[in-house]
CSV table of C-alpha atoms and ligand atoms in Angstrom, one decimal:
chain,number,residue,atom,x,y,z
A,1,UNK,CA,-4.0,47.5,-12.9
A,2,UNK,CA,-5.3,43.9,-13.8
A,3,UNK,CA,-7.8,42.3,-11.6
A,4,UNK,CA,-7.0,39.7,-9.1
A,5,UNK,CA,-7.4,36.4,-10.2
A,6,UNK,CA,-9.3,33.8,-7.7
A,7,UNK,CA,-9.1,29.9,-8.3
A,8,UNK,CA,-12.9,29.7,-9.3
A,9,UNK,CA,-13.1,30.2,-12.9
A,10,UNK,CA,-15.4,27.8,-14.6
A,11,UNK,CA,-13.3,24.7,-15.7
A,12,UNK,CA,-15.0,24.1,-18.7
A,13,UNK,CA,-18.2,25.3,-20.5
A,14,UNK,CA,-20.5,22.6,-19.1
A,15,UNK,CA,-19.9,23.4,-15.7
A,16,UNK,CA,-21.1,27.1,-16.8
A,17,UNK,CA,-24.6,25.6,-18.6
A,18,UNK,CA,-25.2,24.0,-15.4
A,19,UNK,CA,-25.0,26.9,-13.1
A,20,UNK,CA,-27.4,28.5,-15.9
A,21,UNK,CA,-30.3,25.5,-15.0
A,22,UNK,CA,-28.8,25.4,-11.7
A,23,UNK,CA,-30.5,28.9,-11.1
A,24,UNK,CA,-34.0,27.7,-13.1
A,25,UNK,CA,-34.0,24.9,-10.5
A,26,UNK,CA,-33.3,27.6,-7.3
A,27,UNK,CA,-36.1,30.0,-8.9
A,28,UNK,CA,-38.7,26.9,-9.2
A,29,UNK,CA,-38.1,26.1,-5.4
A,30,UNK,CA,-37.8,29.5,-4.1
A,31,UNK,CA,-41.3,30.4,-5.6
A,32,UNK,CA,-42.7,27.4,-3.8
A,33,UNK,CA,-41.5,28.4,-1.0
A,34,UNK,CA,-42.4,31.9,-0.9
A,35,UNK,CA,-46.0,31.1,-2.5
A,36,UNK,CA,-46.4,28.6,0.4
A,37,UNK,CA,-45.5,31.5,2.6
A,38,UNK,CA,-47.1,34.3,1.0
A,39,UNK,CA,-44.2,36.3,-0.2
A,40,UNK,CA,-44.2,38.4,-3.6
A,41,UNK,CA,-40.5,39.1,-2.8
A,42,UNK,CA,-37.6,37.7,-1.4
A,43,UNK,CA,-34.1,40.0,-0.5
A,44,UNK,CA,-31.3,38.1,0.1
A,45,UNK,CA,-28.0,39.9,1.6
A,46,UNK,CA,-24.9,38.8,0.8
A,47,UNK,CA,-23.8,40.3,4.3
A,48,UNK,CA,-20.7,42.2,5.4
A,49,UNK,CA,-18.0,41.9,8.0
A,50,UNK,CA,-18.2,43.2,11.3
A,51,UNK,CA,-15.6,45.3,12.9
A,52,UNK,CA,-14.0,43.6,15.8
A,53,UNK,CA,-14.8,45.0,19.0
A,54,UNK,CA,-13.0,48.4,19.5
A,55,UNK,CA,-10.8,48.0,16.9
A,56,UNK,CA,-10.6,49.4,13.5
A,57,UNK,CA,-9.9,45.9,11.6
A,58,UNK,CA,-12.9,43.7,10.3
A,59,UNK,CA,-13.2,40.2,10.4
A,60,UNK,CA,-12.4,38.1,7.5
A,61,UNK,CA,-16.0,37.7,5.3
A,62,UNK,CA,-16.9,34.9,3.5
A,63,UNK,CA,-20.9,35.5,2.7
A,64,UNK,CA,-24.6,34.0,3.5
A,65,UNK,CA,-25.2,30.6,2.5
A,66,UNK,CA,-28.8,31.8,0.5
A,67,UNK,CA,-26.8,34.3,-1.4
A,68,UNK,CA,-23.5,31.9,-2.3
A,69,UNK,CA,-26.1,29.3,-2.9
A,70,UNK,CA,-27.6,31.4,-5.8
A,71,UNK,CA,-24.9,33.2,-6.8
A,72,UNK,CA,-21.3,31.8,-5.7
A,73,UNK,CA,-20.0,35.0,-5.1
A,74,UNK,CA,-18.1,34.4,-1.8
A,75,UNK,CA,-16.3,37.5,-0.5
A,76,UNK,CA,-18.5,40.0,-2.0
A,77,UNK,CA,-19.8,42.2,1.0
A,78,UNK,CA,-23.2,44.4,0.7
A,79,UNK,CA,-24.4,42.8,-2.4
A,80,UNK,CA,-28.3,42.0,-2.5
A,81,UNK,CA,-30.5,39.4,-4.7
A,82,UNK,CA,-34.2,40.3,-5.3
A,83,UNK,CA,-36.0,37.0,-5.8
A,84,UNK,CA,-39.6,37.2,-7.4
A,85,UNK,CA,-42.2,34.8,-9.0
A,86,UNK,CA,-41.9,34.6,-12.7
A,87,UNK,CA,-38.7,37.5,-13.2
A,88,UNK,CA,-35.4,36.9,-13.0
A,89,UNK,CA,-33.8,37.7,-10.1
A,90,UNK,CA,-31.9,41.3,-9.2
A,91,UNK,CA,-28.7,40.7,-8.5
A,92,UNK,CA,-26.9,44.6,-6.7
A,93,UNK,CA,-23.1,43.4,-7.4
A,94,UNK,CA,-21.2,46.3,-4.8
A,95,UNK,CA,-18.6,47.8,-6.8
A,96,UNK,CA,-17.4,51.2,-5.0
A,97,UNK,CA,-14.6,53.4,-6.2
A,98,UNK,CA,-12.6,52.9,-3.3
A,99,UNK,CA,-8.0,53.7,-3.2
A,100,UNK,CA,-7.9,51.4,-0.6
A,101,UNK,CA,-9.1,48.4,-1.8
A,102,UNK,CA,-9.4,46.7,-5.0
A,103,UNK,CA,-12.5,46.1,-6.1
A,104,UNK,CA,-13.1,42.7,-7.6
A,105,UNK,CA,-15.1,42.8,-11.5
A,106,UNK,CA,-16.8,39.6,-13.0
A,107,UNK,CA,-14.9,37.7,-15.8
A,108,UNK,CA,-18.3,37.0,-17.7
A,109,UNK,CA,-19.6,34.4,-17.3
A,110,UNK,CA,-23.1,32.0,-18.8
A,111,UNK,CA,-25.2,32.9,-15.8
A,112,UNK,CA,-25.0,36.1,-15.8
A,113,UNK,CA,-27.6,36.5,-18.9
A,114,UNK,CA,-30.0,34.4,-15.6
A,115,UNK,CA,-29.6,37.7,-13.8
A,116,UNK,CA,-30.5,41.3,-13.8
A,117,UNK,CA,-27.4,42.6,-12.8
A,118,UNK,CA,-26.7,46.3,-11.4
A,119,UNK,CA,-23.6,47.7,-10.8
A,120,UNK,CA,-23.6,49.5,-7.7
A,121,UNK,CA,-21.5,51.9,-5.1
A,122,UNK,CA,-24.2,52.2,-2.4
A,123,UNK,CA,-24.3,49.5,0.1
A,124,UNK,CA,-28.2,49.1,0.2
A,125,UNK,CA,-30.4,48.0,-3.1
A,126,UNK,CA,-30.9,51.5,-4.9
A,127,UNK,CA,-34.6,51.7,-6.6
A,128,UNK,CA,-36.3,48.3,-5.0
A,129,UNK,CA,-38.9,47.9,-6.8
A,130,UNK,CA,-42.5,47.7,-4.5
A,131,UNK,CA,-43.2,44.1,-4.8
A,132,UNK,CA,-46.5,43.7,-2.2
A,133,UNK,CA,-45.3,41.5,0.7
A,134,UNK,CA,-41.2,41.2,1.3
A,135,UNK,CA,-39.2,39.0,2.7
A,136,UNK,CA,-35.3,39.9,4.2
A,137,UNK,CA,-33.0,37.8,4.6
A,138,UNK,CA,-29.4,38.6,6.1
A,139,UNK,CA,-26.9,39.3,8.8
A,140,UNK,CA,-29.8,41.1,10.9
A,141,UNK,CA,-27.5,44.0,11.4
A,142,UNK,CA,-26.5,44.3,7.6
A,143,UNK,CA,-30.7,44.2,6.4
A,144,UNK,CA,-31.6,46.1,9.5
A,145,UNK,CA,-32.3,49.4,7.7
A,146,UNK,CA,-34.4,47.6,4.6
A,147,UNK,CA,-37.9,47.3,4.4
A,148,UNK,CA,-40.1,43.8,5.0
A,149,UNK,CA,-40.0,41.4,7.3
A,150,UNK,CA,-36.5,40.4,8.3
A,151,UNK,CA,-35.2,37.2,8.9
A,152,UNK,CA,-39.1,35.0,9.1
A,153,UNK,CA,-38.9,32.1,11.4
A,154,UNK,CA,-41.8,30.0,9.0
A,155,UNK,CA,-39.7,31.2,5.5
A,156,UNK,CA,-36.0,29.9,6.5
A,157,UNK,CA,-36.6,26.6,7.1
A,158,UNK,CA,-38.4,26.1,3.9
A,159,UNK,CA,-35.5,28.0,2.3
A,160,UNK,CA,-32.9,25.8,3.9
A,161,UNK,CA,-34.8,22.8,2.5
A,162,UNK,CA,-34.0,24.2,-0.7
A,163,UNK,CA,-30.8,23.5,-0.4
A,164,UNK,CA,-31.2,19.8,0.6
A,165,UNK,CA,-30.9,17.9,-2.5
A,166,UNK,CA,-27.7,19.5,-4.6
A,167,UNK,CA,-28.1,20.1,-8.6
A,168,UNK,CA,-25.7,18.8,-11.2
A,169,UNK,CA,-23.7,22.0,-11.2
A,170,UNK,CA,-23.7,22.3,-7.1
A,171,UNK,CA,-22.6,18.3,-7.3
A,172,UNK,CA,-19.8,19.4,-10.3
A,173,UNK,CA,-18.5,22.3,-7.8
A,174,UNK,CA,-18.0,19.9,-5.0
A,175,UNK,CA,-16.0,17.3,-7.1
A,176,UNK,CA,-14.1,19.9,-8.6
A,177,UNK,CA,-13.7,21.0,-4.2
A,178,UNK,CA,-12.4,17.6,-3.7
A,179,UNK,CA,-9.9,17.5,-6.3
A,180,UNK,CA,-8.6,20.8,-5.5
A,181,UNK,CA,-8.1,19.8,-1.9
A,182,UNK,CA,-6.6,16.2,-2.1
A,183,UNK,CA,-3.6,18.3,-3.9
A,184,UNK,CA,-2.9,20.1,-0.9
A,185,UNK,CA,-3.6,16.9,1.3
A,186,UNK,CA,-0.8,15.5,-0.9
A,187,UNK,CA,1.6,18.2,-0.6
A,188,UNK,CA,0.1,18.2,3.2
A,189,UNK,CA,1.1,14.0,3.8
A,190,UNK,CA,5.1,14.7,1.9
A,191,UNK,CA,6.0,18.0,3.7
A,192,UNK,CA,5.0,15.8,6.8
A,193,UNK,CA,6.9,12.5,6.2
A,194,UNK,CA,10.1,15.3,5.1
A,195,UNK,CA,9.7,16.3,8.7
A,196,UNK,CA,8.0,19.6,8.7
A,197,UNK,CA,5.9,21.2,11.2
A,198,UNK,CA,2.3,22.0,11.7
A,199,UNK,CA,3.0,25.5,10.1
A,200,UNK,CA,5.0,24.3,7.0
A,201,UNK,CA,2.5,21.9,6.3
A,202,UNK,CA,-0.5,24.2,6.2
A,203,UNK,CA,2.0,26.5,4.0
A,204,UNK,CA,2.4,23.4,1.8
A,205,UNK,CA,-1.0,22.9,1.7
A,206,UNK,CA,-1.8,26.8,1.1
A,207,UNK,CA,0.3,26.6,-1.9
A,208,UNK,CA,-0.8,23.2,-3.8
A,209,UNK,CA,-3.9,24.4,-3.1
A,210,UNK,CA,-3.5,27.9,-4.3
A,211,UNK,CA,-6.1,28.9,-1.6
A,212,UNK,CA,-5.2,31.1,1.7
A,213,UNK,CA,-6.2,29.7,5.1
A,214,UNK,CA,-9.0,32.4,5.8
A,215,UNK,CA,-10.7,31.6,1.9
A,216,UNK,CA,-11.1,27.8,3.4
A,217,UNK,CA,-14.4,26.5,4.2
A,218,UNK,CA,-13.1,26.2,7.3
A,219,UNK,CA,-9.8,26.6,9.6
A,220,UNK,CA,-7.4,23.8,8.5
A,221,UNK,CA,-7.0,21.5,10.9
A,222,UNK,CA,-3.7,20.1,11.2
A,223,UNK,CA,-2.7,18.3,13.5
A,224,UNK,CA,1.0,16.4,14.5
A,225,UNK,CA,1.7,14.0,17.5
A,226,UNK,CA,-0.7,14.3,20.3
A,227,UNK,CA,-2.4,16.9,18.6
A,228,UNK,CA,-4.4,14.5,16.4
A,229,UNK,CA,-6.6,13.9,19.4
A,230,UNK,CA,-8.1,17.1,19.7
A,231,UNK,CA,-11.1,17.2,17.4
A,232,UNK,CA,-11.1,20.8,16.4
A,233,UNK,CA,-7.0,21.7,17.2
A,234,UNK,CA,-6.8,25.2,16.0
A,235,UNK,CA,-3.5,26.2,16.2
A,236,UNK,CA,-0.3,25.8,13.9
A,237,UNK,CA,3.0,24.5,16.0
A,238,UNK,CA,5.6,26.7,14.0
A,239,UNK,CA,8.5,23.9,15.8
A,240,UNK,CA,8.5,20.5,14.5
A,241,UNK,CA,8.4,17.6,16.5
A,242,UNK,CA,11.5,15.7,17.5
A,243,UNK,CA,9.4,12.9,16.3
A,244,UNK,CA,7.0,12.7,13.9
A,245,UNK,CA,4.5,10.1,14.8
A,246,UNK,CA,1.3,10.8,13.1
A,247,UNK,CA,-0.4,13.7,10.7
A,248,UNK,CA,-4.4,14.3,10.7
A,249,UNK,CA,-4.8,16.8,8.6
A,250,UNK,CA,-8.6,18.0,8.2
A,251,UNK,CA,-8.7,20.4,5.0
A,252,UNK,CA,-10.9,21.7,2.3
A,253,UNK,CA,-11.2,24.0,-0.5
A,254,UNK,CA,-13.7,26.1,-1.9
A,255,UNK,CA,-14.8,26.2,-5.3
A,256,UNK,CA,-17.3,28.6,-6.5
A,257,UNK,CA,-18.5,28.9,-2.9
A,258,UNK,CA,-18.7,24.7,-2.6
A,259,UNK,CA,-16.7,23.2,0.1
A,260,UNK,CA,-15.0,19.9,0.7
A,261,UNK,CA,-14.2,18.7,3.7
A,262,UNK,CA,-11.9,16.0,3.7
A,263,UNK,CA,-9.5,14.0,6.4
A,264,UNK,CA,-6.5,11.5,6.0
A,265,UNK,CA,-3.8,11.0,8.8
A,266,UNK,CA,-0.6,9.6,8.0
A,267,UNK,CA,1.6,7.2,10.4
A,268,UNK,CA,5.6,8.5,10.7
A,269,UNK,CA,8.4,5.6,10.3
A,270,UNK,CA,8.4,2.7,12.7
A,271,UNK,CA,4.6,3.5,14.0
A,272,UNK,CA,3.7,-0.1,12.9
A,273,UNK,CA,0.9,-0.4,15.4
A,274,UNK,CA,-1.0,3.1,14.9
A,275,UNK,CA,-0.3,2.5,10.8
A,276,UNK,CA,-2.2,-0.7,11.3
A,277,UNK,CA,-4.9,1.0,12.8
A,278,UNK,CA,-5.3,4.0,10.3
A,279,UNK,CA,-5.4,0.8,8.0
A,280,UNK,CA,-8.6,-0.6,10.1
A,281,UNK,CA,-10.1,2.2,10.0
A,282,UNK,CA,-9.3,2.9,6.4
A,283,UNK,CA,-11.4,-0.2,5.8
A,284,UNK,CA,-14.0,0.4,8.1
A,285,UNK,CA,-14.7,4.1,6.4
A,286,UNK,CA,-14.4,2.7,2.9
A,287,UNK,CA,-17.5,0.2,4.0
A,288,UNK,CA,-19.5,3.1,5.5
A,289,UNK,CA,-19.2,5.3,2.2
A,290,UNK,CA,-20.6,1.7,0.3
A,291,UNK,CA,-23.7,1.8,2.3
A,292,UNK,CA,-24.7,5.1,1.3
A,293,UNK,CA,-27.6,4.8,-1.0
A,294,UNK,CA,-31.5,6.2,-0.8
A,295,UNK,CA,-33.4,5.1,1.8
A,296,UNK,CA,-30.8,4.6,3.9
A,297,UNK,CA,-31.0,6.7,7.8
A,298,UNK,CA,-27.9,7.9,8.5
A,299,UNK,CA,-28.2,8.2,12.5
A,300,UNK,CA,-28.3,3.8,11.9
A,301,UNK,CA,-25.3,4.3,9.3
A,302,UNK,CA,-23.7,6.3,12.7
A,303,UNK,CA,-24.7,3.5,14.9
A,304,UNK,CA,-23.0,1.0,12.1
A,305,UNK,CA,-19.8,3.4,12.4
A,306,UNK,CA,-19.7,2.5,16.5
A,307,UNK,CA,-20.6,-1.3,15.5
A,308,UNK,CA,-17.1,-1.2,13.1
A,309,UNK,CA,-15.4,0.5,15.6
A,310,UNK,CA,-16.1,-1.7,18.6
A,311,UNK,CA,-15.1,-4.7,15.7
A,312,UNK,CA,-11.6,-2.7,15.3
A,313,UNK,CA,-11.1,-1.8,19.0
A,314,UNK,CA,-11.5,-5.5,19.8
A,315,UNK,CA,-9.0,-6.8,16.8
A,316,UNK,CA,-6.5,-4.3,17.9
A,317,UNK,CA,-6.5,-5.3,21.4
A,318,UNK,CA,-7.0,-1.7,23.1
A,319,UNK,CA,-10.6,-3.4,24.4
A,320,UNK,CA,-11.4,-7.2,25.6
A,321,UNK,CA,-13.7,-9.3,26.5
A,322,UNK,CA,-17.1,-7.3,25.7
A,323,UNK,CA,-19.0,-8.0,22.4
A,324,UNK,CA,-19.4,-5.2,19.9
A,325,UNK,CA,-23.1,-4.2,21.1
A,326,UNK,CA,-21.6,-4.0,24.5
A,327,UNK,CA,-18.8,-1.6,23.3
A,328,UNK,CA,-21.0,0.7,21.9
A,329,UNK,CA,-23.9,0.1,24.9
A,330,UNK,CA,-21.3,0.8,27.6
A,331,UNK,CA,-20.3,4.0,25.9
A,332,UNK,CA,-16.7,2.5,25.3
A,333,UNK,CA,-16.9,3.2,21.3
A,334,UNK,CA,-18.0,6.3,22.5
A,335,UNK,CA,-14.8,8.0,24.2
A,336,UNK,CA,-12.9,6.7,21.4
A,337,UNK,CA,-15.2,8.3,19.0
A,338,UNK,CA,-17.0,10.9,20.5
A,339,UNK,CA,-18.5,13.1,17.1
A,340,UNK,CA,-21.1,12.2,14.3
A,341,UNK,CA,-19.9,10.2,11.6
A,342,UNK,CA,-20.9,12.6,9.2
A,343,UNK,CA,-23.7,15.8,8.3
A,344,UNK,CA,-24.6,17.5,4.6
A,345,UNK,CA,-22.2,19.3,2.7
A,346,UNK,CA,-22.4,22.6,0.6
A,347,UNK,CA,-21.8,26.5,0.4
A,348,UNK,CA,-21.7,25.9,4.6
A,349,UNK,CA,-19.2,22.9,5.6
A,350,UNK,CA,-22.0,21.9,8.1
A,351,UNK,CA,-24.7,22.6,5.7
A,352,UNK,CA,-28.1,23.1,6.9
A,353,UNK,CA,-31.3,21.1,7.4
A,354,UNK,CA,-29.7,18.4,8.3
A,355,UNK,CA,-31.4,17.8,12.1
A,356,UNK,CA,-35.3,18.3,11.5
A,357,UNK,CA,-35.6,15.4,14.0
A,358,UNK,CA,-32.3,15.7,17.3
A,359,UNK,CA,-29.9,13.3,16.9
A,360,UNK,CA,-30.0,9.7,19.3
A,361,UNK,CA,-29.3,10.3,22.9
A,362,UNK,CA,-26.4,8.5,22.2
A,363,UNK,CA,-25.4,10.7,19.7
A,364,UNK,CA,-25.8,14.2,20.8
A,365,UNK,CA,-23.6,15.8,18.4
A,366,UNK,CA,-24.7,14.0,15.1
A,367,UNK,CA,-25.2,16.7,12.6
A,368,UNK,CA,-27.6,14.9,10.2
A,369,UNK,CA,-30.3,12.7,11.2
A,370,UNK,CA,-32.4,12.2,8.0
A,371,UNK,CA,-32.8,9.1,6.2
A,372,UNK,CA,-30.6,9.5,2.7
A,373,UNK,CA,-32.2,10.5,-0.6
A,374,UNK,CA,-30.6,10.9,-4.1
A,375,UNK,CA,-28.9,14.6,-4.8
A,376,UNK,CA,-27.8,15.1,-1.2
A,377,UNK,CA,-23.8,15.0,-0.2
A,378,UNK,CA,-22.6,13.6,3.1
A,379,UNK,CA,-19.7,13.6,4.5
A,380,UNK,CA,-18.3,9.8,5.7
A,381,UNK,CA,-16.0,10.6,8.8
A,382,UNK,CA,-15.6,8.1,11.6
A,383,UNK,CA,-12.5,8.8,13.6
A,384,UNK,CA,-10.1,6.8,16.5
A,385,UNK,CA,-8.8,9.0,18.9
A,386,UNK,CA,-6.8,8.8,21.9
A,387,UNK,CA,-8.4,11.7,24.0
A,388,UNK,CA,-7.2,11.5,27.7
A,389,UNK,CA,-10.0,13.5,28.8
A,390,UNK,CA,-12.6,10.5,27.7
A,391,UNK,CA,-10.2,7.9,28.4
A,392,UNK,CA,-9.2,8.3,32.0
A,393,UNK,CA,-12.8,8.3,33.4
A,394,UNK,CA,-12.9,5.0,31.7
A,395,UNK,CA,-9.6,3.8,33.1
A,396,UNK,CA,-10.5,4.3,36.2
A,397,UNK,CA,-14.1,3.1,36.5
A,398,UNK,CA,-15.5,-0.2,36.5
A,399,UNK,CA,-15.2,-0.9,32.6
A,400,UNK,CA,-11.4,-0.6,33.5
A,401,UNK,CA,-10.6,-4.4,33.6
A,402,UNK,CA,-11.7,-4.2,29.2
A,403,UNK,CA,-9.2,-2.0,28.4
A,404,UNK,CA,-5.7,-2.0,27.6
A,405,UNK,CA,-4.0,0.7,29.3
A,406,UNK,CA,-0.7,0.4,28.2
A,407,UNK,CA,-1.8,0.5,24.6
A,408,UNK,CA,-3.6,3.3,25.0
A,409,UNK,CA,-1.0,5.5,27.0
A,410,UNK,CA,1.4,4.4,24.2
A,411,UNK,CA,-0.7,5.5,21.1
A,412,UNK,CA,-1.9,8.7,23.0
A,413,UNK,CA,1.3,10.0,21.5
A,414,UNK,CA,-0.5,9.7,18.1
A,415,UNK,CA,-3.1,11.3,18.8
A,416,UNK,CA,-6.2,9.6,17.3
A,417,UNK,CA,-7.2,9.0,13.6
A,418,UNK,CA,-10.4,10.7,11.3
A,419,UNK,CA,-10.8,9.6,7.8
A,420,UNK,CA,-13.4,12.1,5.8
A,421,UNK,CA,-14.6,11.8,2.5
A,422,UNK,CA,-17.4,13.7,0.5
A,423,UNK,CA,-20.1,11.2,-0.9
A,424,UNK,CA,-23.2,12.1,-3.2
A,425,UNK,CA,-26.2,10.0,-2.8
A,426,UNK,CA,-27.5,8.4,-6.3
A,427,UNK,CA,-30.6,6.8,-7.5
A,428,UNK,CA,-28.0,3.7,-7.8
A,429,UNK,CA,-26.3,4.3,-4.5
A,430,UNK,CA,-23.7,6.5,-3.3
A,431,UNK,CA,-20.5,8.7,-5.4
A,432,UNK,CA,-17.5,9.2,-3.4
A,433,UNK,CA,-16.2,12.2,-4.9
A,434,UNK,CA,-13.0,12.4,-2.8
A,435,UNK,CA,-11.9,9.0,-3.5
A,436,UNK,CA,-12.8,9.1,-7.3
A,437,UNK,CA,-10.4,11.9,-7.4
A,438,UNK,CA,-8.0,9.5,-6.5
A,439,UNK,CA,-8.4,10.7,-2.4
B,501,LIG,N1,-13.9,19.8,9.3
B,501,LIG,C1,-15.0,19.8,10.3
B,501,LIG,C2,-15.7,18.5,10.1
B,501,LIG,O1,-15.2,17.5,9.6
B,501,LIG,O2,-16.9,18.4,10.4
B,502,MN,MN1,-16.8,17.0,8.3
B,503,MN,MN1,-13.6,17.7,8.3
């Protein structure tokens, strides 16, 4: 029986010699980290996936950030990677006999000569070698039977941190995430404009892609109609609309554990108005991504978002009479745009550290609030929407007389509008690998 294949073969042999200094760089941060610390040893569990409650059937895994950030190995349940000063780390790779699933061998591959790698059928690292003081790091329920100290408060953040500024191989994984994706996005926009519904689009986009749903970074969002306008919309109409008005469609794909996260929405025939506004916006999220550059904090380049917004909402007509800085002081740019404009990308869509300061008040769910260095990746996502729960309060209330209510009831049919590209900060400024894809 041959093994399954999975779409994350290295492309080329570059990629491979970068995921070789890839893991020199992670072992030169890690000691720091544990030396600052005082660790000798650091376990990292790839984790496993809990049963759900009273049932027999487990959730679908996809693995620890620390241990896809090393290794890449997404799906791989009770694997462990022993991280020590000066040796190279022990990677237990879980490879039971087991009739009823298959179990999933390496093709080999240049990093694997970085490793010490055992072959394993127990679930917990066999023969762990005594290494003075250890750190665990895990699902708490998957390293609760393993020695050291589990899950340290003063360690994780400093391990997070690690993951901060991306190396040349992370950075070549995400481009190769963003071209993978902008096929399905593709297949996504046609199967769309040919009439389809929310569930033959994310088939479409399951098959350009060559990725199923529960392998994605996160649950596709697709969205038709009115359902544009909910941020998060989680489920897949399986009837088409009698009209197809509008398409967001929120998707990514991961490569070698890396995932984009990319959004385009797509007018239907004779929505002239709402295409005109995808086109503002369009514009306005092509400028964001050309500010990106070192030095730069992204909670102002959110604030700049609202300013371009309150610009757009004024040219379009849905609000008069107010300045921009009283669009976005009155919280009008606000209920039109109620999420951060963006937050760090990596082996977690929301990767971590991004919020060592909170966000504004007046941005309570901004995901990133650090100023912008070289290495890290962003994600450039302001959105329009028409969200009735936001908008009534405002129609109703004293800011009434600025709006236009019956553009707004008209375009709530569309649903609202997010455009989402993937952008490495340079020494030279910013890399939009989604557009350079040809996103
Ligand atoms: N796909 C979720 C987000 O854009 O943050
Ligand atoms: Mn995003
Ligand atoms: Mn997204």
């Amino acid at each position: 029986m041959s093994d399954p294949q999975l779409p994350n073969s290295l492309t080329n042999p570059q990629l491979g010699r970068l995921q070789v200094d890839h893991l020199q760089i992670l072992q030169q941060r890690y000691e720091q980290a544990m030396a600052a610390h005082g660790y000798d040893a650091l376990l990292i569990s790839s984790g496993a996936a809990p049963l759900r409650y009273g049932d027999d059937q487990a959730w679908h895994f996809q693995g620890y950030g620390p241990f896809l950030h090393w290794t890449g190995l997404v799906g791989r349940e009770h694997c462990w990677l022993l991280v020590r000063p000066g040796q190279r780390p022990v990677l237990w790779l879980y490879q039971p006999v087991d009739f009823w699933h298959a179990t999933l061998t390496l093709a080999d591959e240049p990093w694997h000569g970085s490793v010490d790698m055992r072959t394993v059928d127990q679930q917990l690292p066999a023969d762990l070698p005594g290494s003075g003081r250890q750190a665990v790091i895990g699902d708490p329920a998957v390293i609760a039977a393993v020695a050291g100290d589990h899950n340290p408060q003063a360690l994780l953040p400093a391990l997070e941190e690690t993951r901060v500024h991306k190396t040349p191989y992370e950075i070549a994984c995400l481009t190769q995430a963003s071209r993978v994706a902008l096929q399905g996005h593709n297949a996504a926009r046609d199967v769309f404009l040919a009439g389809g519904s929310e569930f033959d689009i994310s088939l479409a986009y399951q098959q350009a892609t060559g990725q199923r749903e529960a392998d994605a970074p996160y649950h596709s969002i697709i969205g038709l109609n009115a359902h544009a306008g909910t941020l998060h919309y989680q489920y897949y109409d399986t009837v088409a609309p009698a009209r197809h008005r509008s398409l967001l469609i929120d998707a990514g794909v991961r490569y070698r554990g890396y995932g984009s996260d990319i959004t385009r929405t797509t007018a239907g025939p004779g929505e002239g108005r709402f295409a005109a506004l995808i086109h503002g916006l369009d514009h306005l999220q092509q400028r964001l991504c050309g500010m990106v550059a070192p030095g730069v904090s992204y909670p102002d380049l959110h604030h700049r978002a609202h300013l371009g917004l309150a610009a757009l909402l004024g040219a379009a007509g849905l609000v008069r009479g107010l300045d921009e800085d009283a669009m976005v002081a009155q919280g009008i740019t606000r209920a039109f745009f109620p999420h951060g404009v963006g937050h760090f990308l990596g082996v977690q869509v929301h990767d971590v550290a991004g919020k060592p300061a909170p966000p504004p008040a007046d941005a309570p769910f901004l995901r990133l609030t650090r100023t912008l260095e070289p290495g890290m990746v962003v994600t450039i996502e302001p959105g329009l929407y028409f969200i009735p729960s936001l908008l009534e309060p405002l129609l109703t209330g004293p800011l009434a007389k600025h709006l236009n209510a019956g553009l707004i009831r008209e375009l709530q049919g569309c649903g609202g509008i997010r455009i989402e590209d993937n952008v490495v900060v340079t020494a030279a400024g910013g890399r939009n690998l989604t557009r350079e894809a040809g996103g």
